[in-house]
Coordinates of C-alpha atoms in Angstrom, one line a residue:
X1197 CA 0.0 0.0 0.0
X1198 CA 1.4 3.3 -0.7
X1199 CA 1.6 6.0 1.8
X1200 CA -0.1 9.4 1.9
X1201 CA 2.1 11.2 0.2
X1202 CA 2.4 9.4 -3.4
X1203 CA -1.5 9.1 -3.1
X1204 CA -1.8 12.6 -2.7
X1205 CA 1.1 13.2 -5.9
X1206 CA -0.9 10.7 -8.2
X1207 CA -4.1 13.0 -7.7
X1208 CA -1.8 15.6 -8.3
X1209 CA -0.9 13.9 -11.8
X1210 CA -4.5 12.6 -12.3
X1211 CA -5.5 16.6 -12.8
X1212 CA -2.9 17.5 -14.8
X1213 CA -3.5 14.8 -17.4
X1214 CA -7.0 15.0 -17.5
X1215 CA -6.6 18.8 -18.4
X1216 CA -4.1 18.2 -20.6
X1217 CA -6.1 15.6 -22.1
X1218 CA -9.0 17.9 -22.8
X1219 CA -6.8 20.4 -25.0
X1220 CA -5.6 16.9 -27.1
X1221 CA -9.2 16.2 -28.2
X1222 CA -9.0 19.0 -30.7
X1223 CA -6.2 18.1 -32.6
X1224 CA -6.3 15.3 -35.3
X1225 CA -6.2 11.4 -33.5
X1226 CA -2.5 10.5 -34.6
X1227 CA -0.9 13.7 -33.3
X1228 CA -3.1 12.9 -30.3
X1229 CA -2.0 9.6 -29.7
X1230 CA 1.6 11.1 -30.1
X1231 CA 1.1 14.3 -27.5
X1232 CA -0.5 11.5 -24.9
X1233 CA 2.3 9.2 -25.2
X1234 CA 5.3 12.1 -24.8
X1235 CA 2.9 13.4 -21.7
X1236 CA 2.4 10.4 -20.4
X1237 CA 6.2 10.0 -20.0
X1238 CA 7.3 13.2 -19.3
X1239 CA 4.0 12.5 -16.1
X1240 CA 5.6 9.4 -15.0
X1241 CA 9.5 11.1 -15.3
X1242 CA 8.5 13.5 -12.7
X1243 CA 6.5 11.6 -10.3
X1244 CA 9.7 9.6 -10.2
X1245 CA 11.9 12.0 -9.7
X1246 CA 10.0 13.5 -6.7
X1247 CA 9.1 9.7 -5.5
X1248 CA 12.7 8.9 -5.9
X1249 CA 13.7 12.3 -4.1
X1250 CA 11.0 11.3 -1.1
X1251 CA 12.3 7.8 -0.8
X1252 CA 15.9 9.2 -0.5
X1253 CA 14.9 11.3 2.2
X1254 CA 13.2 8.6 4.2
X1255 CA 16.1 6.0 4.1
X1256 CA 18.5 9.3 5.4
X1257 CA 16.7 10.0 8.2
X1258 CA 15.9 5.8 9.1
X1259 CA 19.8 5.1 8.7
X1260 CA 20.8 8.4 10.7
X1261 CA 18.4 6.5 13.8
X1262 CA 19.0 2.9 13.1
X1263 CA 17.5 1.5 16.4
X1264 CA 14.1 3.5 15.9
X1265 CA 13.6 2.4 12.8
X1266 CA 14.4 -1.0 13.6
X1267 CA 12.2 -0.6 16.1
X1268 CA 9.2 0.7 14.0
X1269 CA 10.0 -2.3 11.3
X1270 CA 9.3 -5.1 14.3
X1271 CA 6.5 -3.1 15.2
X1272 CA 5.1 -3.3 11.4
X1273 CA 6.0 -7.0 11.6
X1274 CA 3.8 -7.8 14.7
X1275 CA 1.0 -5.7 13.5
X1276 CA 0.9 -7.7 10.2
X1277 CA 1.6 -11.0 12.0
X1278 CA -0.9 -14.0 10.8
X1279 CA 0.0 -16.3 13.6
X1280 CA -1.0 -15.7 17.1
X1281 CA 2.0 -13.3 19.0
X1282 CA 1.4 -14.8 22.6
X1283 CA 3.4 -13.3 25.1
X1284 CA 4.9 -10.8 22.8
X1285 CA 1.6 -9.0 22.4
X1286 CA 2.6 -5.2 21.4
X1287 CA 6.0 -5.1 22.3
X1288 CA 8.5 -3.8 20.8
X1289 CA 11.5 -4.7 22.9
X1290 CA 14.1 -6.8 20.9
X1291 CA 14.9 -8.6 23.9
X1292 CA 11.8 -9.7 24.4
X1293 CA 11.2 -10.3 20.8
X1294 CA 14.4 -12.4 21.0
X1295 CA 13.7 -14.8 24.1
X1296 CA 9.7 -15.2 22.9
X1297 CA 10.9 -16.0 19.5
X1298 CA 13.9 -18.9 19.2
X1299 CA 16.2 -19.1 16.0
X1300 CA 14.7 -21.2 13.2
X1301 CA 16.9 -22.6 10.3
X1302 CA 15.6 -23.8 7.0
X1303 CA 16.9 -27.4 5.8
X1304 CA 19.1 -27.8 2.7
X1305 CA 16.0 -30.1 1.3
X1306 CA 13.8 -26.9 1.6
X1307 CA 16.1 -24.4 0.1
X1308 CA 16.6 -26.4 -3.1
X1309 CA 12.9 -27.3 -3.3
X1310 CA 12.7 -23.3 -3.3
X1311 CA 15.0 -22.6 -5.8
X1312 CA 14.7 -22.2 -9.4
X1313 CA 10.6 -21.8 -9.1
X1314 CA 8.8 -19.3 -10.8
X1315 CA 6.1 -18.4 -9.2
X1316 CA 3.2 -16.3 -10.5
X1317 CA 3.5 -12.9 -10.7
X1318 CA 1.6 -11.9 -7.3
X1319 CA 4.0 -14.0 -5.7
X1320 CA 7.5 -12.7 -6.9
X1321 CA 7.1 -9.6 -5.5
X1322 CA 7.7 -8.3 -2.3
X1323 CA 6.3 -5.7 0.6
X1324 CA 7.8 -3.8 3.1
X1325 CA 9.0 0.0 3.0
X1326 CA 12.7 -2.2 2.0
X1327 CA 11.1 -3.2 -1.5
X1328 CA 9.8 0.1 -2.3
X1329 CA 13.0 2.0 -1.3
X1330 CA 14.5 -0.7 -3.7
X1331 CA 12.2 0.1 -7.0
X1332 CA 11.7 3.4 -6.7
X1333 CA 15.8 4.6 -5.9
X1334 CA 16.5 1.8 -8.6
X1335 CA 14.4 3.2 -11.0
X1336 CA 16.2 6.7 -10.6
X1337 CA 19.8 5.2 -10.5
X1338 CA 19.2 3.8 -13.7
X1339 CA 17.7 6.4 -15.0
X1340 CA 20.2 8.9 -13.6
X1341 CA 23.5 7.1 -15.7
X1342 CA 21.6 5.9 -18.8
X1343 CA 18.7 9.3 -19.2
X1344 CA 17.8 6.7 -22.9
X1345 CA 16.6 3.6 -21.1
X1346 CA 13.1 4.5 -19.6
X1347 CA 12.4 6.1 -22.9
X1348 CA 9.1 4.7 -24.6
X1349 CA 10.2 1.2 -26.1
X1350 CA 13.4 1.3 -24.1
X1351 CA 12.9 -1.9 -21.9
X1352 CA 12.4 -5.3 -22.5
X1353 CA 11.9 -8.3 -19.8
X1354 CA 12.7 -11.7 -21.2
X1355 CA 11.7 -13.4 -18.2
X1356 CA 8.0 -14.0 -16.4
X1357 CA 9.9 -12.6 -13.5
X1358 CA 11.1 -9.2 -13.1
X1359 CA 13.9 -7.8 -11.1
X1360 CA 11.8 -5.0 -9.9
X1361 CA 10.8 -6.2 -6.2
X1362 CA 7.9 -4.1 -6.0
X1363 CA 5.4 -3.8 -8.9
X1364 CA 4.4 -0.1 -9.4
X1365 CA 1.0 1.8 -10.5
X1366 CA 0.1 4.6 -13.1
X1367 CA 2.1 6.4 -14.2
X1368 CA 5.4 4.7 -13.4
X1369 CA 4.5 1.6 -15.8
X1370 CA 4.6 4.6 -18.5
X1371 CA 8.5 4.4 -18.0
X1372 CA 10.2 2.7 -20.2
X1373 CA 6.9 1.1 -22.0
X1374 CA 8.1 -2.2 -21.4
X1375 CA 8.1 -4.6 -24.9
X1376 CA 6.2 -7.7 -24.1
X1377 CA 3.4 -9.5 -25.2
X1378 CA 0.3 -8.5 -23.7
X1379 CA -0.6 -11.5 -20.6
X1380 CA 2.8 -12.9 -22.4
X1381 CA 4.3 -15.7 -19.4
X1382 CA 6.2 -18.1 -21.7
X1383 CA 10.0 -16.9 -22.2
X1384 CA 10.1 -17.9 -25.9
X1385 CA 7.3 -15.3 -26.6
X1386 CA 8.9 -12.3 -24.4
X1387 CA 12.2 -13.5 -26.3
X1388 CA 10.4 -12.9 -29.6
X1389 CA 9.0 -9.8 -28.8
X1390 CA 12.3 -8.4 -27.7
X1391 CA 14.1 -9.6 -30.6
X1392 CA 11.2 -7.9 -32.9
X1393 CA 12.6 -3.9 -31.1
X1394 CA 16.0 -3.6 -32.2
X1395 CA 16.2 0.1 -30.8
X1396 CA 16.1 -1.2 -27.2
X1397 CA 18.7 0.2 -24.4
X1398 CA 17.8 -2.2 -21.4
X1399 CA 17.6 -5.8 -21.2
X1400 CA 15.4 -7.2 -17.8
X1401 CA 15.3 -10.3 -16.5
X1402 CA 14.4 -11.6 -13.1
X1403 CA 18.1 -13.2 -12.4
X1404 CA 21.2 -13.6 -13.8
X1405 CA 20.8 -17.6 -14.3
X1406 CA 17.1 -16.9 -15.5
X1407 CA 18.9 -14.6 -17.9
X1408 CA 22.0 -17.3 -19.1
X1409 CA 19.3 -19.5 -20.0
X1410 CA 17.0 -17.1 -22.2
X1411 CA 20.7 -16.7 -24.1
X1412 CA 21.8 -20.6 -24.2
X1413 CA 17.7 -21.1 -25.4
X1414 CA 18.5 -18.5 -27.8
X1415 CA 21.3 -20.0 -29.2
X1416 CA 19.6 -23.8 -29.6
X1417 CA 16.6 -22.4 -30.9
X1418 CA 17.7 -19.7 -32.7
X1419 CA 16.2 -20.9 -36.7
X1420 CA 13.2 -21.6 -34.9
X1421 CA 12.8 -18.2 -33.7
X1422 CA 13.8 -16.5 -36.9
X1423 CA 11.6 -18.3 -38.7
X1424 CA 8.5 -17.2 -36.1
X1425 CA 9.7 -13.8 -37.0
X1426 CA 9.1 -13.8 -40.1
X1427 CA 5.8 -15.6 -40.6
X1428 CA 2.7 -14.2 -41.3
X1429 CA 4.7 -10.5 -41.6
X1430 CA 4.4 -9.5 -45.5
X1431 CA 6.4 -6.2 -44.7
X1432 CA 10.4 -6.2 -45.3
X1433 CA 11.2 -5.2 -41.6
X1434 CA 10.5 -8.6 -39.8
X1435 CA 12.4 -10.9 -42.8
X1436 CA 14.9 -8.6 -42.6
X1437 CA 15.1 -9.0 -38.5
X1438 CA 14.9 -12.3 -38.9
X1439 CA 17.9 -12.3 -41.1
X1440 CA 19.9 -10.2 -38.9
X1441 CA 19.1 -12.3 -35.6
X1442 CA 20.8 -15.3 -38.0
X1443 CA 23.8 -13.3 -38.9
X1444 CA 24.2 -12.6 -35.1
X1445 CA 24.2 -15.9 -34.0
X1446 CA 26.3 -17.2 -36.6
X1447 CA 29.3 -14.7 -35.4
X1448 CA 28.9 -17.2 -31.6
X1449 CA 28.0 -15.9 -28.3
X1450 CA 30.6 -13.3 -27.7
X1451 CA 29.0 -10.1 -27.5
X1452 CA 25.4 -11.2 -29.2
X1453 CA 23.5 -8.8 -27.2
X1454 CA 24.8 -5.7 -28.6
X1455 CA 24.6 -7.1 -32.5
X1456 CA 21.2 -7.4 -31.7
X1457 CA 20.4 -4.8 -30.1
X1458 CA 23.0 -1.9 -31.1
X1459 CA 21.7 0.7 -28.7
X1460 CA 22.0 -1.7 -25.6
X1461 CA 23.3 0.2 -22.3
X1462 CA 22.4 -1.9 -19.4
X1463 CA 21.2 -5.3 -17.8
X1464 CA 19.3 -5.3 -15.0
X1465 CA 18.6 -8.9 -12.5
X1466 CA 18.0 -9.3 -9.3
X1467 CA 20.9 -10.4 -7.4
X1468 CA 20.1 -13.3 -4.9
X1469 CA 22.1 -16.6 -3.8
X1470 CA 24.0 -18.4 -6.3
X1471 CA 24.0 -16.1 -9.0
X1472 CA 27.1 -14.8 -9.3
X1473 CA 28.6 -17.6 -11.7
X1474 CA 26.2 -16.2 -14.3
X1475 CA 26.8 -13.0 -14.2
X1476 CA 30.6 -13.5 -15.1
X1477 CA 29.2 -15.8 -17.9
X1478 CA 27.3 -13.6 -19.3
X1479 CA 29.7 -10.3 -18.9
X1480 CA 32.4 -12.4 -20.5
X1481 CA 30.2 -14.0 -23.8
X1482 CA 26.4 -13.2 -24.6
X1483 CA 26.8 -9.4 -22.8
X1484 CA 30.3 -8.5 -22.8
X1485 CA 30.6 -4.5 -23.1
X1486 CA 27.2 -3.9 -21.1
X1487 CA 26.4 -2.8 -17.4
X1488 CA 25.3 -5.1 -15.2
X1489 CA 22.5 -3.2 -12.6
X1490 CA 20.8 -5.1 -9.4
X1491 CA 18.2 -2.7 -7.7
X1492 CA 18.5 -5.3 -4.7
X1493 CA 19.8 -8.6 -3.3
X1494 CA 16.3 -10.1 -2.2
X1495 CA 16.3 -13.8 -0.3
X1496 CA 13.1 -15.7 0.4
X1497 CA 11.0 -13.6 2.5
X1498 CA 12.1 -9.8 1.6
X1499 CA 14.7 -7.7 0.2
X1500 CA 17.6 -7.6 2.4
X1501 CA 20.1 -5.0 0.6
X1502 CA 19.7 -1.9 -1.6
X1503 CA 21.8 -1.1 -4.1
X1504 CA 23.4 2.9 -3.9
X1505 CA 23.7 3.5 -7.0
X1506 CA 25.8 2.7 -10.7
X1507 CA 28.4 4.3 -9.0
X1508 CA 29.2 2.2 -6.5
X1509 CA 31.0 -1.0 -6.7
X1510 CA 28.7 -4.1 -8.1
X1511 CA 27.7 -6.1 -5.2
X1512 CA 27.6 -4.4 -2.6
X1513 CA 24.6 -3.6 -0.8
X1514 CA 23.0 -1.5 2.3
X1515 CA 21.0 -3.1 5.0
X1516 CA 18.0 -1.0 5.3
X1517 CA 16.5 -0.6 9.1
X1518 CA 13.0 -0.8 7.8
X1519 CA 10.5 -3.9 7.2
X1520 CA 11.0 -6.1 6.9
X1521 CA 12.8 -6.8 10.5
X1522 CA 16.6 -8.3 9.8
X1523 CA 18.9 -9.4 12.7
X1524 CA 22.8 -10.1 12.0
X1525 CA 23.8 -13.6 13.8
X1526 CA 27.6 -13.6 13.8
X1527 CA 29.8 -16.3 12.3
X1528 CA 32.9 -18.0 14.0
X1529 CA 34.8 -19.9 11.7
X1530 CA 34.2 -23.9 12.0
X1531 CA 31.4 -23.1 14.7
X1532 CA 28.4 -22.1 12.7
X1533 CA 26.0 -24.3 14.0
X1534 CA 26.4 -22.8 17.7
X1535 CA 24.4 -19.7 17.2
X1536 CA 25.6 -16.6 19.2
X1537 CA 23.2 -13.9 20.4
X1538 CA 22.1 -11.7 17.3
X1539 CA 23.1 -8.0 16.8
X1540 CA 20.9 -5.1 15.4
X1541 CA 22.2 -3.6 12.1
X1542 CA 23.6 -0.4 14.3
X1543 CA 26.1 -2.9 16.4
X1544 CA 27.6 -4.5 13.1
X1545 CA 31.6 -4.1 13.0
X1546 CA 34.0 -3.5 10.2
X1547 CA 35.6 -7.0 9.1
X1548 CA 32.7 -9.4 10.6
X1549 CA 30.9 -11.7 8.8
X1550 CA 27.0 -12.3 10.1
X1551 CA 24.2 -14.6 9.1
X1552 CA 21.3 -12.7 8.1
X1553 CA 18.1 -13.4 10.1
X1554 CA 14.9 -12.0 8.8
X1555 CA 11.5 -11.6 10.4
X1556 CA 8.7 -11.0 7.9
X1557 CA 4.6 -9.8 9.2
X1558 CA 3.4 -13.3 7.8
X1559 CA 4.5 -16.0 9.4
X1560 CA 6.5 -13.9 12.5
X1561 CA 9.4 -16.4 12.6
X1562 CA 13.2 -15.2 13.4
X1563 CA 14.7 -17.4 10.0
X1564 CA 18.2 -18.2 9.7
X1565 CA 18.8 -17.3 5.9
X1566 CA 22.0 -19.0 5.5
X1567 CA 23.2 -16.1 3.8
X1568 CA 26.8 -14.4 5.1
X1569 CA 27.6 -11.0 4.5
X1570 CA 30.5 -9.2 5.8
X1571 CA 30.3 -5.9 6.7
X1572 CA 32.5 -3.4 4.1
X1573 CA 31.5 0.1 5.2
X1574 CA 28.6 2.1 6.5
X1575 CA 26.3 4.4 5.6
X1576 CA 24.8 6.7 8.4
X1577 CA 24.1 3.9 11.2
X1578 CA 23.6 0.9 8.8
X1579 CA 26.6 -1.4 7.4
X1580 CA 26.9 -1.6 3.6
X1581 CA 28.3 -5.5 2.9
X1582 CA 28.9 -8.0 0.4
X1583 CA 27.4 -11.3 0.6
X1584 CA 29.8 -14.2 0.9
X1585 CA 28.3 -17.3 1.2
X1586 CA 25.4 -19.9 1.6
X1587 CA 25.7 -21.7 5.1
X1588 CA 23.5 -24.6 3.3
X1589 CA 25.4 -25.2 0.5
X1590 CA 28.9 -27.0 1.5
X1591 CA 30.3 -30.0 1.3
X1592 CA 31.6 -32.2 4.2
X1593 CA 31.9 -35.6 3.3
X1594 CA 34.9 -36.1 6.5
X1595 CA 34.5 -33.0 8.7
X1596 CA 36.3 -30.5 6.0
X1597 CA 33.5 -28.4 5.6
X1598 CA 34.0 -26.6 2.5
X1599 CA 32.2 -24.0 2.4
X1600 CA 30.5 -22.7 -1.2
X1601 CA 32.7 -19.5 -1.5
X1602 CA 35.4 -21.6 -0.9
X1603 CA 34.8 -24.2 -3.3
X1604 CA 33.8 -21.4 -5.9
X1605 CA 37.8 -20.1 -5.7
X1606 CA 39.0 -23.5 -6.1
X1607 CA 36.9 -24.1 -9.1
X1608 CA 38.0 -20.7 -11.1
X1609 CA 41.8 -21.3 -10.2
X1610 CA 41.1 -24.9 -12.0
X1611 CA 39.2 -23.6 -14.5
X1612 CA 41.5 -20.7 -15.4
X1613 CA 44.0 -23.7 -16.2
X1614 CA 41.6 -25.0 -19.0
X1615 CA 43.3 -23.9 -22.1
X1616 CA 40.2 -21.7 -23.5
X1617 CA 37.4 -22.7 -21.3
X1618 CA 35.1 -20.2 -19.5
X1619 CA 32.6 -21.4 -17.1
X1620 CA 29.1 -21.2 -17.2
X1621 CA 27.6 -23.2 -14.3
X1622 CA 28.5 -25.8 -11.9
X1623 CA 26.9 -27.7 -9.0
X1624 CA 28.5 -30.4 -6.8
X1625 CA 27.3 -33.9 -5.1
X1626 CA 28.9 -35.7 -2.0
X1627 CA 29.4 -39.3 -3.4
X1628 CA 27.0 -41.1 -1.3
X1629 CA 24.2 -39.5 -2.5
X1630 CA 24.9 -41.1 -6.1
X1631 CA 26.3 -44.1 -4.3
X1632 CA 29.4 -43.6 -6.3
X1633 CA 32.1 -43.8 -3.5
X1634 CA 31.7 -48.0 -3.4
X1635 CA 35.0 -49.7 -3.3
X1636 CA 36.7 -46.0 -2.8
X1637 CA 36.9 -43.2 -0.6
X1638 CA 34.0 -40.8 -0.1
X1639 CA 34.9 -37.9 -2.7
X1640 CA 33.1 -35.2 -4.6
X1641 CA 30.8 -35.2 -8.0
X1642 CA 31.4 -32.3 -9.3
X1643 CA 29.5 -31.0 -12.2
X1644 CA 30.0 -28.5 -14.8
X1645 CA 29.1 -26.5 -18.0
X1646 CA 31.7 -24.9 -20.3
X1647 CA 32.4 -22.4 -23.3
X1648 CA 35.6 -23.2 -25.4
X1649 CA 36.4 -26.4 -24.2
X1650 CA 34.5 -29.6 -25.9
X1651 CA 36.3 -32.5 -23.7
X1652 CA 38.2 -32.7 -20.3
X1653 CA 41.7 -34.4 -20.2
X1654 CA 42.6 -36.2 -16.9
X1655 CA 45.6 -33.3 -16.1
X1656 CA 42.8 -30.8 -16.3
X1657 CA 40.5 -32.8 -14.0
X1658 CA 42.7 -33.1 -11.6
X1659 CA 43.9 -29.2 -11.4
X1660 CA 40.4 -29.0 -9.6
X1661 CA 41.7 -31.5 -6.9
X1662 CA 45.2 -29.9 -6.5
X1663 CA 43.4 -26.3 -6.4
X1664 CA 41.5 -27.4 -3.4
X1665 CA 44.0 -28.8 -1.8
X1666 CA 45.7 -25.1 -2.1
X1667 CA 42.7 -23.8 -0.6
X1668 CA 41.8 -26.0 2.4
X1669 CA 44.2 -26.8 4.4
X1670 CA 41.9 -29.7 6.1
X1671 CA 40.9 -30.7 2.9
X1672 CA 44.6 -31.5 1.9
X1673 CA 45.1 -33.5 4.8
X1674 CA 42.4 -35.6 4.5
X1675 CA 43.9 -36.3 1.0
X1676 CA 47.5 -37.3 1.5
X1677 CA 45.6 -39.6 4.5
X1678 CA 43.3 -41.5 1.8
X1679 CA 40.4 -40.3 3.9
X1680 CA 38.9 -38.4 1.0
X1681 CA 39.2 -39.3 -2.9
X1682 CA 40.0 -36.8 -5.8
X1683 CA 37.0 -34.9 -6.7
X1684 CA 35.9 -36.3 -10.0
X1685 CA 35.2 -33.5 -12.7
X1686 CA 32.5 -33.9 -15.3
X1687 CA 31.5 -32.0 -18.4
X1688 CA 27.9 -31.7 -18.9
X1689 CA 26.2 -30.7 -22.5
X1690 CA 24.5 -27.8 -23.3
X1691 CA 21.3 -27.6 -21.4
X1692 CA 21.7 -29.4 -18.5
X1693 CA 21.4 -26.7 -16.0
X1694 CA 18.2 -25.4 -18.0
X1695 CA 17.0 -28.7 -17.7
X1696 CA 18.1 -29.1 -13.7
X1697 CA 16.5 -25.5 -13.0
X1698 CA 13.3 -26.9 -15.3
X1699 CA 13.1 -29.7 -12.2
X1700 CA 13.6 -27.5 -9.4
X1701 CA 10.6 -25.4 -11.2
X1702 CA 8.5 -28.4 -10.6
X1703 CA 8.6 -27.9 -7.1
X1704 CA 4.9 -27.4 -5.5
X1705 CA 6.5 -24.1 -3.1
X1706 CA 9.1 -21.5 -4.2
X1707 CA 9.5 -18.0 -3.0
X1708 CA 11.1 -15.5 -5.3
X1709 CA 13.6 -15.2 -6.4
X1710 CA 15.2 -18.7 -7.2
X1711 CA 18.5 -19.6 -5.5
X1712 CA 20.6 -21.6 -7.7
X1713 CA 22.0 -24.8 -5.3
X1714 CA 25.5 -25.6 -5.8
X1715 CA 25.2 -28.4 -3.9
X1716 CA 22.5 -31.1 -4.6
X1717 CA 21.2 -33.2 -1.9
X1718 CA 18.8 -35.1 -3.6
X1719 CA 19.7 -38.4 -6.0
X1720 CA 16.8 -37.1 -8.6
X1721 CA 18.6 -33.6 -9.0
X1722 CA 22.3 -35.1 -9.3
X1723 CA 20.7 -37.8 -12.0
X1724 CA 19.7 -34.5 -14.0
X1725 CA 23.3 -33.9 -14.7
X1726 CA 25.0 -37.3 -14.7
X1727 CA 22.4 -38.2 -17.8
X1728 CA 23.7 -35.0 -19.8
X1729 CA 27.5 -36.0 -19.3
X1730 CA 29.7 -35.6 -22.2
X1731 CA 33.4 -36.5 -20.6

């Protein structure tokens, strides 16, 4: 729901157009339809700008008084709450809130059932003053470095998704005039229409792995897609598009985004868990010479960073003291499961590293994200960080306890050995749940999905075994003991992650946005990749 003030500015806007409107209705219908349009944008340009301005305003003052507005966001949460508050009843003490309300911690079974799911389109969007801040300062960021983008025509989403967390009304949907289908959900038919606009200068998508797929997709069905172009269109422009989108694939996936779309400026996902991989994949082929814009790093339940601005450094991200309510639990290295008391936002230090711990008005449950941040800096009261890791997502088949930012170094040393290869995707397996370790020690499956490289020679497997030994001390142990095997490298064909985020989409539940696993706990989802296995 939007507060007071906006209302009271779209009524403003309402007037204006409708007077506007009246003079239009005496000049001839095509100049009419022309006038609206430019109004209608330059309408929804300013009631961003002074949104925007509002917004800015709000988190200044809510960072410069951390604790109050933490304070206010719990209160928001309690209000809101759809479960019964028992002793809590009004208060807004934390300490209170924090011995009524225990630590809860999602399994590793639930977060990959979560991930990869797209939900519909009332359910991938978010609430909370945290979601707003997000859309609105995003919106003005973007349009701030790149004044072309939110142009009419300027935007295109390939994905049902959209990296926006919180849909807006009239007139902001004027901005940009997204180019989609009209009730379009498929990818292959937003894909179309965004190949069909040739002048566009942003390319939306709800995450970066959503994204790498809409490109792979591209590149197998790429004939196809021409061909859907040009059908049933008797003018020249379409054949003629149709013809350029097979020229552009033809030249290979090194910068095809920009010989597709010349005027291309900027590419804007959501950033969540697991998405980093696909970012550098795409920056480095399908993308390469275009920004790279995240409004937000959202998890399930909220959005839990803001992005400052183009000029800041990419990932990093401000925790915001509004709704919904988030708690830092700090991390000790090799004793993560014994959970210290949480901090608020305002008692973060330089250096740490905390698990987030978010608190949202529906279900009113203190949830251990999993996700690590450590703090980098601070703006006002609030720590700005960079997210590190996914407590759920390492491997331990002997106590070594890899953890996945860990594993994520080893893997790029390894693959940065690989004669021409570039990495696309990758996701790992502990050997007993493919019941591959018979006869020999209990080792690692590991999985992954390459540009420039068509087979894997046993030396470059085994770089990935001598690079982990380089970064795990533990791990190395283990090894010269014969208490853990070499991890075994295998290189999947193209489509296998589409195909193993296609499963994880078949999951009943899955909050927004998807979490790519990079470690798979379930036989079903490893089989996914060991029956696309080339070498």
């Amino acid at each position: 729901m939007l507060l007071p003030p906006l209302l009271l500015l779209l009524l403003l806007l309402l007037l204006l157009l409708l007077l506007a409107l009246v003079r239009l209705q005496r000049r001839p219908q095509e100049a009419r339809l022309s006038r609206l349009a430019g109004l209608q944008h330059r309408v929804a340009g300013g009631a961003l700008r002074w949104a925007a301005a509002w917004q800015q305003r709000r988190l200044e003052q809510s960072t410069l008084h951390a604790g109050q507005s933490q304070q206010q966001a719990l209160r928001w949460c309690l209000q809101g709450a759809q479960r019964p508050r028992g002793p809590l009843g009004g208060t807004t003490d934390t300490s209170t809130f924090r011995n009524h309300l225990p630590l809860t911690k999602a399994s590793q079974a639930q977060e990959e059932e979560r991930a990869g799911q797209p939900l519909p389109s009332t359910s991938t969007q978010y609430y909370g003053e945290a979601s707003l801040q997000a859309t609105l300062l995003g919106l003005a960021a973007l349009n701030k470095a790149y004044p072309e983008v939110l142009a009419p025509g300027g935007v295109a989403c390939v994905t049902p998704t959209s990296p926006w967390p919180r849909p807006l009304p009239w007139p902001w949907h004027h901005l940009g005039q997204v180019v989609s289908a009209p009730g379009a959900k498929h990818p292959g038919a937003l894909l179309l229409e965004a190949l069909r606009s040739p002048g566009l200068r942003a390319l939306e998508a709800g995450t970066a792995a959503e994204l790498l797929d809409v490109f792979t997709g591209l590149e197998a069905d790429g004939k196809e897609l021409a061909e859907a172009m040009a059908a049933g269109n008797p003018g020249p422009r379409l054949p003629r598009r149709a013809a350029e989108l097979l020229e552009a694939l033809e030249r290979g996936p090194r910068g095809l985004a920009l010989r597709l779309w010349p005027k291309l400026q900027v590419v804007v996902t959501l950033d969540a868990g697991g998405q980093a991989e696909a970012v550098a994949a795409l920056g480095a082929l399908w993308c390469q010479g275009l920004a790279f814009f995240s409004p937000a790093y959202a998890a399930s339940g909220g959005v839990v960073g803001l992005n400052l601005g183009l000029e800041q450094p990419r990932g990093l991200y401000l925790l915001p003291p509004g709704a919904p309510f988030i708690e830092l639990l700090p991390v000790q290295e090799g004793a993560q499961e014994e959970a210290a008391s949480t901090v608020l936002l305002a008692e973060a230090q330089k250096g740490g590293e905390y698990e987030l711990v978010l608190t949202d008005h529906t279900s009113l449950t203190r949830c251990r994200l999993g996700d690590v941040v450590q703090v980098v800096g601070a703006y006002n009261q609030c720590p700005v960080v960079r997210f590190v890791c996914r407590l759920g997502q390492a491997l331990n088949v002997r106590g070594e306890d890899i953890q996945e930012d860990v594993f994520s170094e080893a893997l790029g040393r390894a693959v940065g050995q690989w004669p021409g290869a570039k990495l696309l995707d990758h996701s790992c397996v502990e050997s007993s749940i493919l019941d591959s370790s018979e006869g020999s020690a209990p080792h690692y499956e590991v999985f992954v999905a390459l540009r420039g490289l068509r087979n894997l020679s046993e030396e470059n497997r085994d770089k990935l075994d001598h690079c982990l030994q380089e970064v795990s001390p533990c791990y190395k142990s283990l090894r010269f003991r014969g208490s853990v095997g070499p991890a075994r490298v295998h290189l999947v064909g193209q489509g296998a992650f589409r195909e193993l985020r296609a499963t994880l989409a078949a999951c009943p539940s899955s909050p927004f946005p998807p979490e790519m696993p990079r470690v798979l706990r379930h036989k079903h989802l490893a089989q996914c990749l060991q029956r696309r296995v080339l070498s």
